[in-house]
Amino acid sequence: MRSTCPAAGGRMYVHGVQRAMHRQRPTTVAGMAGFRGGVSRMSSCSVRRGEFHALVDAAVARQRVAGSLKRNMGTKMCGIIGVHKHAGNANVEIYEGLLMLQHRGQDSAGMVTTDGYKFHEYKANGLVKDVFNNQELLNTLDGSVGIGHVRYPTAGTASAQEAQPFFVNSPLGIYLIHNGNLTNTAELRKMLESSTSFFNRHLRTTSDSEVLLNIFADEIHRAHQKCLLDAACDPNRKKMDMVFEAGEAAMRLLEGAYSCICLVKGVGMVAFRDPHGIRPLVLGKRHGENGEEWCVASEDCAFGPIGFERVRDVSPGEMIVITEDGKLVSRECHPPKELSPCVFEYIYLSRPDSILNDISVYDYQLGLGTRLAHKIMEKNWDIDLVCPVPDGSRPAAIQISAEMQLPYREGLVKNRYVGRTFIMPDQRMREMSVRRKLNAMPAVFSGKNVLLVDDSIVRGTTMSQIVNMVRRAGAAKVYLASASPPVRNPNVYGVDMPSRKEFVAHGLTEDEICKVLGADGLLYQTVEDLVQVGKELNPTIKRFEASCFDGDYVTGGITEEYIEKLEKTGRGKRPMDRGRPIEV
């Protein structure tokens, strides 16, 4: 801590205080007040005492607000996988599967395996290849059954403590991994920490996934106690029935989106999905020497490299148990509500080689391109070439090019070895990072009327830079086409976005957005087109979760107060890369 203060308002000194506060991490407001007094006594700074105390009091207030809001935070945008083999270690298959799901989370990775007797766990911050960076480490994760997780912490801390899997040792011993976001986390947390809970549980993190795990564990305890009251019920023989009963009870309590995989000692590998089917979960199978082996994952793109074949999606409200001897048992734990998969999975989140809810992501993106092309042709723009903004918009751009019989050109070259722009400390640094990340080629753009295609335009700050970049490369005109509609609402089901005021579409017409972006023309996809493309590919789906576009939340109960809290605790206060909700 610095003991002297520069003339510029004491800012350097206060920064030193903030660093010290961060290191000491007082855990209560009283602790913060005590720290305030201690800092005051240590200070020999020439800043006026009242001014200094005001600065520290402001930090205390921010800490108090952050402490109350962080309890509603969740871990969002994740990839999960579980592997059940009859013999040999599952760690290599889980590792390879996580590599295939790396696009769903790049900040931490975790794995737990079991040999039927003990669990073996490792998790840390970093990419999969960096977390599990040597064979010696993988060898410690022995066992023929295991689960793995990649995480993108869009809210809360990036601490490895909040990396998954999460564990409770009672009942039975349960590890859980989760993709999605609960929307009633605060109520559930209050219940768990009160006498309403079976054991008045203590939660170690701010993660909604830990809340979900403890709700599930609490309900297994209740099922166990219920069994003990029945003289004819043997809890040692009824473990799987208790898990299913707990699944039914938990699904009555949980609100929001959740796709989960668990390891339950004495039962096996358990997978379940919320009654709306908002987040994906897919079942795979392969034939081993000793019988059928199973895999469950966020996307079936994870199956190919490890030799599994897609069987089907886990149904909304369904729980699947792969028993310790490899038998699959399924039960409907909640009457399925109308299947409403998140449409953003198909636009941006999932890999194009995945099939989710019997819809090929690639075919879906081609369908968006077809519909967008017809709308572009109605504009009568004079276009010389079609260029995607890499990477997710390529399928749509290719289809637009084919439909309009225009040249397809890759005029924006992406540098894949540049850090993410949203972690840059100021706007100038972020703009510089964008220029490093994308480079426009004059050989493609010089003298041309260009149609740039992107999968989504959320915040728009980077898109305006791309437009300027293409103009500097010699483009005569720059038109924009977005494969998704204007984003006007936050996604509460596992995709963190900025606050509504930071959306480029907030309160603006498309013509006004076009002027903000500096383009010569702008065209958005419609919500109706998003839904119709999906229905054409799978007519059994009548509704898609598209709340970030239309504000219609499929689970209901999303109030203005909830959204305001979400905006304060999510990435609404943090800069974003490419104006996108996540980084891939």
PDB file of C-alpha atoms in Angstrom, residues 282-506:
ATOM      1  CA  VAL A 282     -28.082 -35.108 -26.644  1.00  0.00           C
ATOM      2  CA  LEU A 283     -27.705 -38.859 -26.030  1.00  0.00           C
ATOM      3  CA  GLY A 284     -25.115 -40.937 -27.884  1.00  0.00           C
ATOM      4  CA  LYS A 285     -24.238 -44.644 -27.968  1.00  0.00           C
ATOM      5  CA  ARG A 286     -21.519 -46.964 -29.197  1.00  0.00           C
ATOM      6  CA  HIS A 287     -21.029 -50.724 -29.079  1.00  0.00           C
ATOM      7  CA  GLY A 288     -18.176 -51.843 -26.828  1.00  0.00           C
ATOM      8  CA  GLU A 289     -16.720 -55.276 -26.254  1.00  0.00           C
ATOM      9  CA  ASN A 290     -18.766 -55.672 -23.081  1.00  0.00           C
ATOM     10  CA  GLY A 291     -21.978 -54.070 -24.268  1.00  0.00           C
ATOM     11  CA  GLU A 292     -23.423 -50.669 -25.084  1.00  0.00           C
ATOM     12  CA  GLU A 293     -21.574 -47.588 -23.881  1.00  0.00           C
ATOM     13  CA  TRP A 294     -23.160 -44.174 -23.498  1.00  0.00           C
ATOM     14  CA  CYS A 295     -22.377 -40.501 -23.897  1.00  0.00           C
ATOM     15  CA  VAL A 296     -24.454 -37.427 -23.075  1.00  0.00           C
ATOM     16  CA  ALA A 297     -23.371 -33.974 -24.265  1.00  0.00           C
ATOM     17  CA  SER A 298     -24.533 -30.441 -24.991  1.00  0.00           C
ATOM     18  CA  GLU A 299     -24.007 -31.064 -28.707  1.00  0.00           C
ATOM     19  CA  ASP A 300     -23.557 -34.207 -30.756  1.00  0.00           C
ATOM     20  CA  CYS A 301     -20.521 -32.682 -32.475  1.00  0.00           C
ATOM     21  CA  ALA A 302     -18.683 -34.131 -29.460  1.00  0.00           C
ATOM     22  CA  PHE A 303     -19.629 -37.704 -30.416  1.00  0.00           C
ATOM     23  CA  GLY A 304     -17.753 -38.237 -33.673  1.00  0.00           C
ATOM     24  CA  PRO A 305     -14.113 -38.017 -32.520  1.00  0.00           C
ATOM     25  CA  ILE A 306     -14.762 -40.475 -29.676  1.00  0.00           C
ATOM     26  CA  GLY A 307     -16.747 -43.000 -31.695  1.00  0.00           C
ATOM     27  CA  PHE A 308     -20.286 -42.408 -30.432  1.00  0.00           C
ATOM     28  CA  GLU A 309     -23.351 -42.099 -32.635  1.00  0.00           C
ATOM     29  CA  ARG A 310     -26.283 -39.833 -31.994  1.00  0.00           C
ATOM     30  CA  VAL A 311     -29.332 -41.623 -30.595  1.00  0.00           C
ATOM     31  CA  ARG A 312     -31.718 -38.787 -29.741  1.00  0.00           C
ATOM     32  CA  ASP A 313     -32.180 -35.625 -27.742  1.00  0.00           C
ATOM     33  CA  VAL A 314     -32.923 -35.927 -24.063  1.00  0.00           C
ATOM     34  CA  SER A 315     -36.604 -34.984 -23.903  1.00  0.00           C
ATOM     35  CA  PRO A 316     -37.853 -31.948 -21.969  1.00  0.00           C
ATOM     36  CA  GLY A 317     -38.637 -32.979 -18.397  1.00  0.00           C
ATOM     37  CA  GLU A 318     -36.869 -36.328 -18.851  1.00  0.00           C
ATOM     38  CA  MET A 319     -34.311 -37.869 -16.511  1.00  0.00           C
ATOM     39  CA  ILE A 320     -31.996 -40.618 -17.757  1.00  0.00           C
ATOM     40  CA  VAL A 321     -29.983 -42.897 -15.484  1.00  0.00           C
ATOM     41  CA  ILE A 322     -27.131 -44.994 -16.856  1.00  0.00           C
ATOM     42  CA  THR A 323     -26.761 -47.560 -14.104  1.00  0.00           C
ATOM     43  CA  GLU A 324     -23.378 -48.710 -12.843  1.00  0.00           C
ATOM     44  CA  ASP A 325     -23.663 -51.833 -14.995  1.00  0.00           C
ATOM     45  CA  GLY A 326     -24.474 -49.759 -18.099  1.00  0.00           C
ATOM     46  CA  LYS A 327     -28.245 -50.106 -18.430  1.00  0.00           C
ATOM     47  CA  LEU A 328     -30.225 -47.065 -19.547  1.00  0.00           C
ATOM     48  CA  VAL A 329     -33.334 -46.238 -17.516  1.00  0.00           C
ATOM     49  CA  SER A 330     -35.522 -43.251 -18.403  1.00  0.00           C
ATOM     50  CA  ARG A 331     -38.403 -41.544 -16.654  1.00  0.00           C
ATOM     51  CA  GLU A 332     -40.523 -38.493 -17.340  1.00  0.00           C
ATOM     52  CA  CYS A 333     -39.981 -36.462 -14.180  1.00  0.00           C
ATOM     53  CA  HIS A 334     -42.092 -33.526 -15.276  1.00  0.00           C
ATOM     54  CA  PRO A 335     -44.860 -33.421 -17.870  1.00  0.00           C
ATOM     55  CA  PRO A 336     -43.115 -31.837 -20.841  1.00  0.00           C
ATOM     56  CA  LYS A 337     -44.235 -28.345 -21.593  1.00  0.00           C
ATOM     57  CA  GLU A 338     -44.129 -27.076 -25.143  1.00  0.00           C
ATOM     58  CA  LEU A 339     -40.627 -27.776 -26.493  1.00  0.00           C
ATOM     59  CA  SER A 340     -39.079 -24.328 -26.865  1.00  0.00           C
ATOM     60  CA  PRO A 341     -35.383 -24.580 -27.742  1.00  0.00           C
ATOM     61  CA  CYS A 342     -33.323 -21.413 -27.632  1.00  0.00           C
ATOM     62  CA  VAL A 343     -33.145 -20.061 -31.168  1.00  0.00           C
ATOM     63  CA  PHE A 344     -29.788 -18.446 -30.410  1.00  0.00           C
ATOM     64  CA  GLU A 345     -28.286 -21.941 -30.263  1.00  0.00           C
ATOM     65  CA  TYR A 346     -28.915 -22.254 -33.986  1.00  0.00           C
ATOM     66  CA  ILE A 347     -27.918 -18.717 -34.909  1.00  0.00           C
ATOM     67  CA  TYR A 348     -24.682 -18.451 -33.005  1.00  0.00           C
ATOM     68  CA  LEU A 349     -23.967 -20.645 -29.974  1.00  0.00           C
ATOM     69  CA  SER A 350     -23.754 -24.159 -31.419  1.00  0.00           C
ATOM     70  CA  ARG A 351     -21.345 -25.578 -33.951  1.00  0.00           C
ATOM     71  CA  PRO A 352     -22.716 -25.929 -37.505  1.00  0.00           C
ATOM     72  CA  ASP A 353     -21.954 -29.671 -37.474  1.00  0.00           C
ATOM     73  CA  SER A 354     -24.356 -30.270 -34.577  1.00  0.00           C
ATOM     74  CA  ILE A 355     -27.927 -31.542 -34.751  1.00  0.00           C
ATOM     75  CA  LEU A 356     -30.135 -30.240 -31.958  1.00  0.00           C
ATOM     76  CA  ASN A 357     -33.774 -31.206 -31.507  1.00  0.00           C
ATOM     77  CA  ASP A 358     -33.559 -32.984 -34.880  1.00  0.00           C
ATOM     78  CA  ILE A 359     -32.530 -29.750 -36.597  1.00  0.00           C
ATOM     79  CA  SER A 360     -29.169 -29.462 -38.323  1.00  0.00           C
ATOM     80  CA  VAL A 361     -27.565 -26.201 -37.200  1.00  0.00           C
ATOM     81  CA  TYR A 362     -25.912 -25.860 -40.607  1.00  0.00           C
ATOM     82  CA  ASP A 363     -29.177 -26.391 -42.492  1.00  0.00           C
ATOM     83  CA  TYR A 364     -30.859 -23.887 -40.209  1.00  0.00           C
ATOM     84  CA  GLN A 365     -28.237 -21.250 -40.997  1.00  0.00           C
ATOM     85  CA  LEU A 366     -28.567 -21.954 -44.708  1.00  0.00           C
ATOM     86  CA  GLY A 367     -32.319 -21.473 -44.352  1.00  0.00           C
ATOM     87  CA  LEU A 368     -31.741 -18.104 -42.731  1.00  0.00           C
ATOM     88  CA  GLY A 369     -29.511 -17.169 -45.655  1.00  0.00           C
ATOM     89  CA  THR A 370     -32.207 -18.125 -48.176  1.00  0.00           C
ATOM     90  CA  ARG A 371     -34.871 -16.002 -46.504  1.00  0.00           C
ATOM     91  CA  LEU A 372     -32.487 -13.104 -46.003  1.00  0.00           C
ATOM     92  CA  ALA A 373     -31.459 -13.211 -49.677  1.00  0.00           C
ATOM     93  CA  HIS A 374     -35.064 -12.785 -50.808  1.00  0.00           C
ATOM     94  CA  LYS A 375     -35.458  -9.744 -48.584  1.00  0.00           C
ATOM     95  CA  ILE A 376     -32.196  -8.253 -49.834  1.00  0.00           C
ATOM     96  CA  MET A 377     -33.303  -8.631 -53.435  1.00  0.00           C
ATOM     97  CA  GLU A 378     -36.404  -6.585 -52.618  1.00  0.00           C
ATOM     98  CA  LYS A 379     -34.100  -3.721 -51.607  1.00  0.00           C
ATOM     99  CA  ASN A 380     -32.615  -3.479 -55.119  1.00  0.00           C
ATOM    100  CA  TRP A 381     -29.174  -2.716 -53.699  1.00  0.00           C
ATOM    101  CA  ASP A 382     -26.368  -2.602 -56.222  1.00  0.00           C
ATOM    102  CA  ILE A 383     -24.069  -5.298 -54.794  1.00  0.00           C
ATOM    103  CA  ASP A 384     -20.839  -6.623 -56.277  1.00  0.00           C
ATOM    104  CA  LEU A 385     -19.922  -9.275 -53.713  1.00  0.00           C
ATOM    105  CA  VAL A 386     -21.003 -10.995 -50.498  1.00  0.00           C
ATOM    106  CA  CYS A 387     -18.559 -11.162 -47.574  1.00  0.00           C
ATOM    107  CA  PRO A 388     -19.102 -12.832 -44.174  1.00  0.00           C
ATOM    108  CA  VAL A 389     -17.933 -11.402 -40.876  1.00  0.00           C
ATOM    109  CA  PRO A 390     -16.037 -14.460 -39.634  1.00  0.00           C
ATOM    110  CA  ASP A 391     -16.832 -17.000 -38.434  1.00  0.00           C
ATOM    111  CA  GLY A 392     -20.454 -17.769 -37.605  1.00  0.00           C
ATOM    112  CA  SER A 393     -22.051 -16.002 -40.562  1.00  0.00           C
ATOM    113  CA  ARG A 394     -20.373 -18.104 -43.265  1.00  0.00           C
ATOM    114  CA  PRO A 395     -23.268 -20.518 -43.969  1.00  0.00           C
ATOM    115  CA  ALA A 396     -25.794 -17.689 -44.288  1.00  0.00           C
ATOM    116  CA  ALA A 397     -23.414 -15.644 -46.450  1.00  0.00           C
ATOM    117  CA  ILE A 398     -22.704 -18.617 -48.726  1.00  0.00           C
ATOM    118  CA  GLN A 399     -26.432 -19.172 -49.208  1.00  0.00           C
ATOM    119  CA  ILE A 400     -27.098 -15.481 -49.876  1.00  0.00           C
ATOM    120  CA  SER A 401     -24.343 -15.531 -52.484  1.00  0.00           C
ATOM    121  CA  ALA A 402     -25.862 -18.593 -54.170  1.00  0.00           C
ATOM    122  CA  GLU A 403     -29.425 -17.262 -54.116  1.00  0.00           C
ATOM    123  CA  MET A 404     -28.434 -13.862 -55.495  1.00  0.00           C
ATOM    124  CA  GLN A 405     -25.832 -15.296 -57.895  1.00  0.00           C
ATOM    125  CA  LEU A 406     -23.180 -12.968 -56.551  1.00  0.00           C
ATOM    126  CA  PRO A 407     -19.486 -13.690 -55.891  1.00  0.00           C
ATOM    127  CA  TYR A 408     -18.693 -14.921 -52.380  1.00  0.00           C
ATOM    128  CA  ARG A 409     -15.461 -13.469 -51.034  1.00  0.00           C
ATOM    129  CA  GLU A 410     -13.596 -13.785 -47.741  1.00  0.00           C
ATOM    130  CA  GLY A 411     -12.380 -10.210 -47.474  1.00  0.00           C
ATOM    131  CA  LEU A 412     -11.980 -10.069 -43.698  1.00  0.00           C
ATOM    132  CA  VAL A 413      -9.041 -12.081 -42.423  1.00  0.00           C
ATOM    133  CA  LYS A 414      -9.266 -13.131 -38.779  1.00  0.00           C
ATOM    134  CA  ASN A 415      -6.243 -13.329 -36.508  1.00  0.00           C
ATOM    135  CA  ARG A 416      -7.022 -16.262 -34.214  1.00  0.00           C
ATOM    136  CA  TYR A 417      -4.239 -15.490 -31.756  1.00  0.00           C
ATOM    137  CA  VAL A 418      -5.521 -12.207 -30.359  1.00  0.00           C
ATOM    138  CA  GLY A 419      -7.053 -11.922 -26.909  1.00  0.00           C
ATOM    139  CA  ARG A 420     -10.685 -11.071 -26.466  1.00  0.00           C
ATOM    140  CA  THR A 421     -11.559  -7.408 -26.875  1.00  0.00           C
ATOM    141  CA  PHE A 422     -14.025  -7.269 -23.994  1.00  0.00           C
ATOM    142  CA  ILE A 423     -11.209  -7.546 -21.420  1.00  0.00           C
ATOM    143  CA  MET A 424      -9.446  -4.453 -22.729  1.00  0.00           C
ATOM    144  CA  PRO A 425      -9.379  -1.602 -20.164  1.00  0.00           C
ATOM    145  CA  ASP A 426     -10.676   1.209 -22.350  1.00  0.00           C
ATOM    146  CA  GLN A 427     -12.394   1.908 -25.652  1.00  0.00           C
ATOM    147  CA  ARG A 428      -9.189   2.934 -27.452  1.00  0.00           C
ATOM    148  CA  MET A 429      -7.529  -0.349 -26.539  1.00  0.00           C
ATOM    149  CA  ARG A 430     -10.617  -2.288 -27.625  1.00  0.00           C
ATOM    150  CA  GLU A 431     -10.662  -0.540 -30.996  1.00  0.00           C
ATOM    151  CA  MET A 432      -6.985  -1.313 -31.462  1.00  0.00           C
ATOM    152  CA  SER A 433      -7.663  -4.946 -30.588  1.00  0.00           C
ATOM    153  CA  VAL A 434     -10.445  -5.150 -33.189  1.00  0.00           C
ATOM    154  CA  ARG A 435      -8.036  -3.897 -35.842  1.00  0.00           C
ATOM    155  CA  ARG A 436      -5.581  -6.593 -34.820  1.00  0.00           C
ATOM    156  CA  LYS A 437      -8.266  -9.243 -34.837  1.00  0.00           C
ATOM    157  CA  LEU A 438      -9.726  -8.478 -38.276  1.00  0.00           C
ATOM    158  CA  ASN A 439      -7.944  -7.164 -41.323  1.00  0.00           C
ATOM    159  CA  ALA A 440      -9.746  -5.985 -44.464  1.00  0.00           C
ATOM    160  CA  MET A 441      -8.159  -6.814 -47.826  1.00  0.00           C
ATOM    161  CA  PRO A 442      -8.114  -4.047 -50.457  1.00  0.00           C
ATOM    162  CA  ALA A 443      -7.685  -6.752 -53.116  1.00  0.00           C
ATOM    163  CA  VAL A 444     -11.250  -7.841 -52.315  1.00  0.00           C
ATOM    164  CA  PHE A 445     -12.956  -4.554 -51.459  1.00  0.00           C
ATOM    165  CA  SER A 446     -11.341  -1.864 -53.636  1.00  0.00           C
ATOM    166  CA  GLY A 447     -13.994  -0.138 -55.760  1.00  0.00           C
ATOM    167  CA  LYS A 448     -16.701  -2.669 -54.841  1.00  0.00           C
ATOM    168  CA  ASN A 449     -20.192  -2.379 -53.415  1.00  0.00           C
ATOM    169  CA  VAL A 450     -19.982  -4.850 -50.532  1.00  0.00           C
ATOM    170  CA  LEU A 451     -22.644  -6.788 -48.665  1.00  0.00           C
ATOM    171  CA  LEU A 452     -21.320  -7.715 -45.218  1.00  0.00           C
ATOM    172  CA  VAL A 453     -23.218 -10.559 -43.536  1.00  0.00           C
ATOM    173  CA  ASP A 454     -23.098 -11.170 -39.783  1.00  0.00           C
ATOM    174  CA  ASP A 455     -24.995 -13.664 -37.649  1.00  0.00           C
ATOM    175  CA  SER A 456     -26.001 -11.013 -35.114  1.00  0.00           C
ATOM    176  CA  ILE A 457     -25.435  -7.365 -34.249  1.00  0.00           C
ATOM    177  CA  VAL A 458     -25.848  -6.774 -30.523  1.00  0.00           C
ATOM    178  CA  ARG A 459     -23.947  -3.747 -29.286  1.00  0.00           C
ATOM    179  CA  GLY A 460     -22.741  -2.572 -32.666  1.00  0.00           C
ATOM    180  CA  THR A 461     -19.540  -0.806 -31.603  1.00  0.00           C
ATOM    181  CA  THR A 462     -17.299  -3.271 -33.397  1.00  0.00           C
ATOM    182  CA  MET A 463     -19.545  -3.503 -36.451  1.00  0.00           C
ATOM    183  CA  SER A 464     -19.169   0.218 -36.999  1.00  0.00           C
ATOM    184  CA  GLN A 465     -15.388  -0.258 -36.885  1.00  0.00           C
ATOM    185  CA  ILE A 466     -15.631  -3.085 -39.421  1.00  0.00           C
ATOM    186  CA  VAL A 467     -17.667  -0.868 -41.744  1.00  0.00           C
ATOM    187  CA  ASN A 468     -14.996   1.831 -41.490  1.00  0.00           C
ATOM    188  CA  MET A 469     -12.288  -0.766 -42.010  1.00  0.00           C
ATOM    189  CA  VAL A 470     -13.921  -2.002 -45.218  1.00  0.00           C
ATOM    190  CA  ARG A 471     -14.326   1.569 -46.460  1.00  0.00           C
ATOM    191  CA  ARG A 472     -10.633   2.262 -45.804  1.00  0.00           C
ATOM    192  CA  ALA A 473      -9.859  -0.855 -47.830  1.00  0.00           C
ATOM    193  CA  GLY A 474     -11.482   0.894 -50.800  1.00  0.00           C
ATOM    194  CA  ALA A 475     -15.123  -0.213 -50.764  1.00  0.00           C
ATOM    195  CA  ALA A 476     -17.437   2.140 -52.645  1.00  0.00           C
ATOM    196  CA  LYS A 477     -20.497   1.174 -50.586  1.00  0.00           C
ATOM    197  CA  VAL A 478     -21.013  -1.071 -47.560  1.00  0.00           C
ATOM    198  CA  TYR A 479     -24.353  -2.759 -46.945  1.00  0.00           C
ATOM    199  CA  LEU A 480     -25.107  -4.865 -43.846  1.00  0.00           C
ATOM    200  CA  ALA A 481     -27.320  -7.928 -43.445  1.00  0.00           C
ATOM    201  CA  SER A 482     -27.895  -9.575 -40.072  1.00  0.00           C
ATOM    202  CA  ALA A 483     -29.032 -13.210 -39.988  1.00  0.00           C
ATOM    203  CA  SER A 484     -30.896 -12.460 -36.749  1.00  0.00           C
ATOM    204  CA  PRO A 485     -33.362  -9.717 -35.784  1.00  0.00           C
ATOM    205  CA  PRO A 486     -32.420  -6.691 -33.687  1.00  0.00           C
ATOM    206  CA  VAL A 487     -31.515  -7.729 -30.129  1.00  0.00           C
ATOM    207  CA  ARG A 488     -33.660  -5.654 -27.806  1.00  0.00           C
ATOM    208  CA  ASN A 489     -34.004  -7.781 -24.654  1.00  0.00           C
ATOM    209  CA  PRO A 490     -31.650  -9.719 -22.367  1.00  0.00           C
ATOM    210  CA  ASN A 491     -31.501 -13.499 -22.498  1.00  0.00           C
ATOM    211  CA  VAL A 492     -32.165 -14.888 -19.014  1.00  0.00           C
ATOM    212  CA  TYR A 493     -31.644 -18.558 -19.858  1.00  0.00           C
ATOM    213  CA  GLY A 494     -27.894 -18.823 -20.081  1.00  0.00           C
ATOM    214  CA  VAL A 495     -26.581 -16.214 -22.528  1.00  0.00           C
ATOM    215  CA  ASP A 496     -25.371 -13.083 -20.794  1.00  0.00           C
ATOM    216  CA  MET A 497     -25.786  -9.845 -22.724  1.00  0.00           C
ATOM    217  CA  PRO A 498     -25.254  -6.153 -22.053  1.00  0.00           C
ATOM    218  CA  SER A 499     -27.960  -3.951 -20.604  1.00  0.00           C
ATOM    219  CA  ARG A 500     -30.772  -2.952 -22.921  1.00  0.00           C
ATOM    220  CA  LYS A 501     -29.473   0.601 -23.107  1.00  0.00           C
ATOM    221  CA  GLU A 502     -26.250  -0.713 -24.632  1.00  0.00           C
ATOM    222  CA  PHE A 503     -27.983  -2.616 -27.426  1.00  0.00           C
ATOM    223  CA  VAL A 504     -27.455  -0.719 -30.645  1.00  0.00           C
ATOM    224  CA  ALA A 505     -31.136  -1.319 -31.439  1.00  0.00           C
ATOM    225  CA  HIS A 506     -32.350   0.181 -28.165  1.00  0.00           C
TER     226      HIS A 506
END
